[in-house]
Amino acid sequence: MATILAYRDQGLKQCCTCKQVKSFEEFYKSKTSADSYRPQCVSCIKWVHIEGSFHLTQEDYWALLDHQNQSCAICNVKGLREVGTWHIDHDHSCCPKQGRSCGKCIRGLLCSSCNAKGLSWYENLPADLRNIPIFESYLSDPPAKKVLL
């Protein structure tokens, strides 16, 4: 208990998941917690969401991003190596519930533009109009198929 109070006096808190001691800025505020901060750090909360919503482990996420050369699987734009930078694309015909995947239908990691404006638009086109090579290449041979087993 004395350690917890010493941390708090220094503006620090220990994450209940990763057990790392971090500054208050690395925790979301909470109205229900005794010290006004959530028990998990922001990074751990993101991983809990990713693993729960997409059944994608940290190891698989980083392996997929490495396989994609730290870039979007469609347009190849480079991004930060940070959780939350990339959108996890999955086949919505397998798992139609928004923001959820069984994990087996994950196709790749995409930038915001390719995910929201490009691929989602393309997939809503009638089949006879779908003839853009970059999208067809991605859909027929998604990077996750080579990395995630």
Short mmCIF file of the C-alpha atoms (twelve columns), coordinates in Angstrom:
data_MODEL
# 
_entry.id   MODEL 
# 
loop_
_atom_site.group_PDB 
_atom_site.id 
_atom_site.type_symbol 
_atom_site.label_atom_id 
_atom_site.label_alt_id 
_atom_site.label_comp_id 
_atom_site.label_asym_id 
_atom_site.label_seq_id 
_atom_site.Cartn_x 
_atom_site.Cartn_y 
_atom_site.Cartn_z 
_atom_site.pdbx_PDB_model_num 
ATOM 1   C CA . MET A 1   0.000   0.000   0.000   1 
ATOM 2   C CA . ALA A 2   2.865   2.370   0.808   1 
ATOM 3   C CA . THR A 3   4.304   1.755   -2.674  1 
ATOM 4   C CA . ILE A 4   0.988   2.636   -4.332  1 
ATOM 5   C CA . LEU A 5   0.794   5.883   -2.361  1 
ATOM 6   C CA . ALA A 6   4.410   6.717   -3.232  1 
ATOM 7   C CA . TYR A 7   3.638   6.146   -6.926  1 
ATOM 8   C CA . ARG A 8   0.544   8.340   -6.728  1 
ATOM 9   C CA . ASP A 9   2.477   11.146  -5.041  1 
ATOM 10  C CA . GLN A 10  4.932   11.053  -7.968  1 
ATOM 11  C CA . GLY A 11  2.163   11.051  -10.585 1 
ATOM 12  C CA . LEU A 12  2.695   7.370   -11.343 1 
ATOM 13  C CA . LYS A 13  0.503   4.285   -11.457 1 
ATOM 14  C CA . GLN A 14  1.104   0.581   -12.044 1 
ATOM 15  C CA . CYS A 15  -0.915  -1.012  -14.864 1 
ATOM 16  C CA . CYS A 16  -2.790  -4.072  -13.641 1 
ATOM 17  C CA . THR A 17  -2.160  -5.893  -16.946 1 
ATOM 18  C CA . CYS A 18  1.446   -5.211  -18.014 1 
ATOM 19  C CA . LYS A 19  2.581   -4.398  -14.452 1 
ATOM 20  C CA . GLN A 20  4.650   -1.441  -15.715 1 
ATOM 21  C CA . VAL A 21  4.750   1.757   -13.681 1 
ATOM 22  C CA . LYS A 22  3.727   4.655   -15.919 1 
ATOM 23  C CA . SER A 23  2.771   8.307   -15.599 1 
ATOM 24  C CA . PHE A 24  -0.876  9.260   -15.162 1 
ATOM 25  C CA . GLU A 25  -0.862  10.581  -18.761 1 
ATOM 26  C CA . GLU A 26  -0.657  6.965   -19.962 1 
ATOM 27  C CA . PHE A 27  -3.983  6.058   -18.330 1 
ATOM 28  C CA . TYR A 28  -7.524  7.056   -19.206 1 
ATOM 29  C CA . LYS A 29  -9.446  8.987   -16.576 1 
ATOM 30  C CA . SER A 30  -12.098 7.097   -14.642 1 
ATOM 31  C CA . LYS A 31  -14.946 8.304   -12.487 1 
ATOM 32  C CA . THR A 32  -15.227 4.992   -10.651 1 
ATOM 33  C CA . SER A 33  -11.587 4.321   -9.714  1 
ATOM 34  C CA . ALA A 34  -10.332 5.496   -6.330  1 
ATOM 35  C CA . ASP A 35  -7.411  7.382   -7.888  1 
ATOM 36  C CA . SER A 36  -9.445  8.702   -10.888 1 
ATOM 37  C CA . TYR A 37  -7.573  6.599   -13.479 1 
ATOM 38  C CA . ARG A 38  -8.474  3.304   -15.164 1 
ATOM 39  C CA . PRO A 39  -6.533  0.286   -13.833 1 
ATOM 40  C CA . GLN A 40  -5.071  -0.536  -17.271 1 
ATOM 41  C CA . CYS A 41  -2.775  1.728   -19.273 1 
ATOM 42  C CA . VAL A 42  -3.933  2.985   -22.674 1 
ATOM 43  C CA . SER A 43  -1.736  0.484   -24.534 1 
ATOM 44  C CA . CYS A 44  -3.113  -2.505  -22.630 1 
ATOM 45  C CA . ILE A 45  -6.701  -1.336  -23.121 1 
ATOM 46  C CA . LYS A 46  -6.072  -1.203  -26.879 1 
ATOM 47  C CA . TRP A 47  -4.693  -4.759  -26.874 1 
ATOM 48  C CA . VAL A 48  -7.602  -6.042  -24.808 1 
ATOM 49  C CA . HIS A 49  -9.937  -4.510  -27.410 1 
ATOM 50  C CA . ILE A 50  -7.994  -5.949  -30.374 1 
ATOM 51  C CA . GLU A 51  -7.742  -9.420  -28.875 1 
ATOM 52  C CA . GLY A 52  -11.396 -9.417  -27.802 1 
ATOM 53  C CA . SER A 53  -12.835 -7.949  -31.007 1 
ATOM 54  C CA . PHE A 54  -10.599 -9.501  -33.645 1 
ATOM 55  C CA . HIS A 55  -9.039  -12.527 -31.920 1 
ATOM 56  C CA . LEU A 56  -5.665  -11.166 -32.995 1 
ATOM 57  C CA . THR A 57  -2.774  -11.548 -30.571 1 
ATOM 58  C CA . GLN A 58  -0.030  -8.965  -30.180 1 
ATOM 59  C CA . GLU A 59  2.448   -11.396 -31.710 1 
ATOM 60  C CA . ASP A 60  0.264   -11.979 -34.773 1 
ATOM 61  C CA . TYR A 61  -0.429  -8.251  -35.177 1 
ATOM 62  C CA . TRP A 62  3.299   -7.387  -35.193 1 
ATOM 63  C CA . ALA A 63  4.115   -10.337 -37.473 1 
ATOM 64  C CA . LEU A 64  1.474   -9.178  -39.952 1 
ATOM 65  C CA . LEU A 65  2.727   -5.584  -39.834 1 
ATOM 66  C CA . ASP A 66  6.313   -6.793  -40.342 1 
ATOM 67  C CA . HIS A 67  5.189   -8.930  -43.301 1 
ATOM 68  C CA . GLN A 68  3.574   -5.808  -44.788 1 
ATOM 69  C CA . ASN A 69  6.862   -3.875  -44.366 1 
ATOM 70  C CA . GLN A 70  5.317   -1.570  -41.743 1 
ATOM 71  C CA . SER A 71  2.929   -0.219  -44.374 1 
ATOM 72  C CA . CYS A 72  -0.677  -0.385  -45.577 1 
ATOM 73  C CA . ALA A 73  -1.395  -3.659  -47.377 1 
ATOM 74  C CA . ILE A 74  -3.050  -1.806  -50.277 1 
ATOM 75  C CA . CYS A 75  -1.388  1.581   -50.891 1 
ATOM 76  C CA . ASN A 76  1.929   0.877   -49.101 1 
ATOM 77  C CA . VAL A 77  1.854   4.140   -47.145 1 
ATOM 78  C CA . LYS A 78  4.170   3.857   -44.159 1 
ATOM 79  C CA . GLY A 79  2.798   4.436   -40.696 1 
ATOM 80  C CA . LEU A 80  3.879   4.552   -37.140 1 
ATOM 81  C CA . ARG A 81  4.636   1.287   -35.431 1 
ATOM 82  C CA . GLU A 82  1.963   2.016   -32.895 1 
ATOM 83  C CA . VAL A 83  -1.175  0.172   -31.907 1 
ATOM 84  C CA . GLY A 84  -4.247  1.929   -33.231 1 
ATOM 85  C CA . THR A 85  -2.509  3.422   -36.279 1 
ATOM 86  C CA . TRP A 86  -3.754  0.644   -38.543 1 
ATOM 87  C CA . HIS A 87  -7.264  -0.616  -39.242 1 
ATOM 88  C CA . ILE A 88  -7.678  -4.376  -38.983 1 
ATOM 89  C CA . ASP A 89  -9.447  -5.449  -42.162 1 
ATOM 90  C CA . HIS A 90  -11.537 -8.604  -42.179 1 
ATOM 91  C CA . ASP A 91  -14.065 -10.176 -44.502 1 
ATOM 92  C CA . HIS A 92  -17.433 -8.798  -43.425 1 
ATOM 93  C CA . SER A 93  -19.279 -11.592 -45.216 1 
ATOM 94  C CA . CYS A 94  -17.752 -13.982 -42.662 1 
ATOM 95  C CA . CYS A 95  -18.336 -11.784 -39.631 1 
ATOM 96  C CA . PRO A 96  -20.882 -9.065  -40.422 1 
ATOM 97  C CA . LYS A 97  -21.048 -7.581  -36.919 1 
ATOM 98  C CA . GLN A 98  -19.292 -4.187  -37.003 1 
ATOM 99  C CA . GLY A 99  -15.892 -4.190  -35.318 1 
ATOM 100 C CA . ARG A 100 -15.860 -7.929  -34.666 1 
ATOM 101 C CA . SER A 101 -14.086 -10.847 -36.301 1 
ATOM 102 C CA . CYS A 102 -13.700 -14.535 -35.605 1 
ATOM 103 C CA . GLY A 103 -9.994  -14.052 -36.342 1 
ATOM 104 C CA . LYS A 104 -9.974  -16.464 -39.277 1 
ATOM 105 C CA . CYS A 105 -11.232 -13.857 -41.760 1 
ATOM 106 C CA . ILE A 106 -8.632  -11.144 -41.073 1 
ATOM 107 C CA . ARG A 107 -7.097  -10.012 -44.346 1 
ATOM 108 C CA . GLY A 108 -4.568  -7.332  -43.425 1 
ATOM 109 C CA . LEU A 109 -3.730  -4.020  -41.787 1 
ATOM 110 C CA . LEU A 110 -4.849  -0.946  -43.715 1 
ATOM 111 C CA . CYS A 111 -4.492  2.807   -43.460 1 
ATOM 112 C CA . SER A 112 -7.636  4.768   -42.694 1 
ATOM 113 C CA . SER A 113 -8.158  5.885   -46.297 1 
ATOM 114 C CA . CYS A 114 -7.839  2.442   -47.838 1 
ATOM 115 C CA . ASN A 115 -10.082 0.896   -45.205 1 
ATOM 116 C CA . ALA A 116 -12.883 3.462   -45.049 1 
ATOM 117 C CA . LYS A 117 -12.833 5.107   -48.468 1 
ATOM 118 C CA . GLY A 118 -11.204 2.603   -50.786 1 
ATOM 119 C CA . LEU A 119 -11.904 -0.999  -49.931 1 
ATOM 120 C CA . SER A 120 -15.313 -0.505  -48.365 1 
ATOM 121 C CA . TRP A 121 -16.443 1.470   -51.455 1 
ATOM 122 C CA . TYR A 122 -14.967 -1.157  -53.781 1 
ATOM 123 C CA . GLU A 123 -16.608 -4.100  -52.019 1 
ATOM 124 C CA . ASN A 124 -20.012 -2.405  -52.308 1 
ATOM 125 C CA . LEU A 125 -19.756 -2.163  -56.104 1 
ATOM 126 C CA . PRO A 126 -21.671 -4.668  -58.234 1 
ATOM 127 C CA . ALA A 127 -19.450 -7.633  -59.165 1 
ATOM 128 C CA . ASP A 128 -19.330 -6.645  -62.859 1 
ATOM 129 C CA . LEU A 129 -17.758 -3.280  -61.933 1 
ATOM 130 C CA . ARG A 130 -15.056 -4.704  -59.697 1 
ATOM 131 C CA . ASN A 131 -11.977 -4.581  -61.871 1 
ATOM 132 C CA . ILE A 132 -9.409  -2.423  -60.063 1 
ATOM 133 C CA . PRO A 133 -6.207  -4.500  -59.944 1 
ATOM 134 C CA . ILE A 134 -4.830  -3.189  -56.641 1 
ATOM 135 C CA . PHE A 135 -8.031  -4.131  -54.792 1 
ATOM 136 C CA . GLU A 136 -8.437  -7.431  -56.628 1 
ATOM 137 C CA . SER A 137 -4.852  -8.379  -55.810 1 
ATOM 138 C CA . TYR A 138 -5.360  -7.606  -52.129 1 
ATOM 139 C CA . LEU A 139 -8.691  -9.456  -51.915 1 
ATOM 140 C CA . SER A 140 -7.495  -12.533 -53.783 1 
ATOM 141 C CA . ASP A 141 -4.242  -12.864 -51.849 1 
ATOM 142 C CA . PRO A 142 -4.478  -10.992 -48.521 1 
ATOM 143 C CA . PRO A 143 -1.267  -10.725 -46.483 1 
ATOM 144 C CA . ALA A 144 -2.823  -12.315 -43.402 1 
ATOM 145 C CA . LYS A 145 -3.311  -15.538 -45.355 1 
ATOM 146 C CA . LYS A 146 0.496   -15.911 -45.434 1 
ATOM 147 C CA . VAL A 147 1.111   -14.912 -41.823 1 
ATOM 148 C CA . LEU A 148 -1.838  -16.010 -39.692 1 
ATOM 149 C CA . LEU A 149 -2.461  -19.732 -39.551 1 
# 
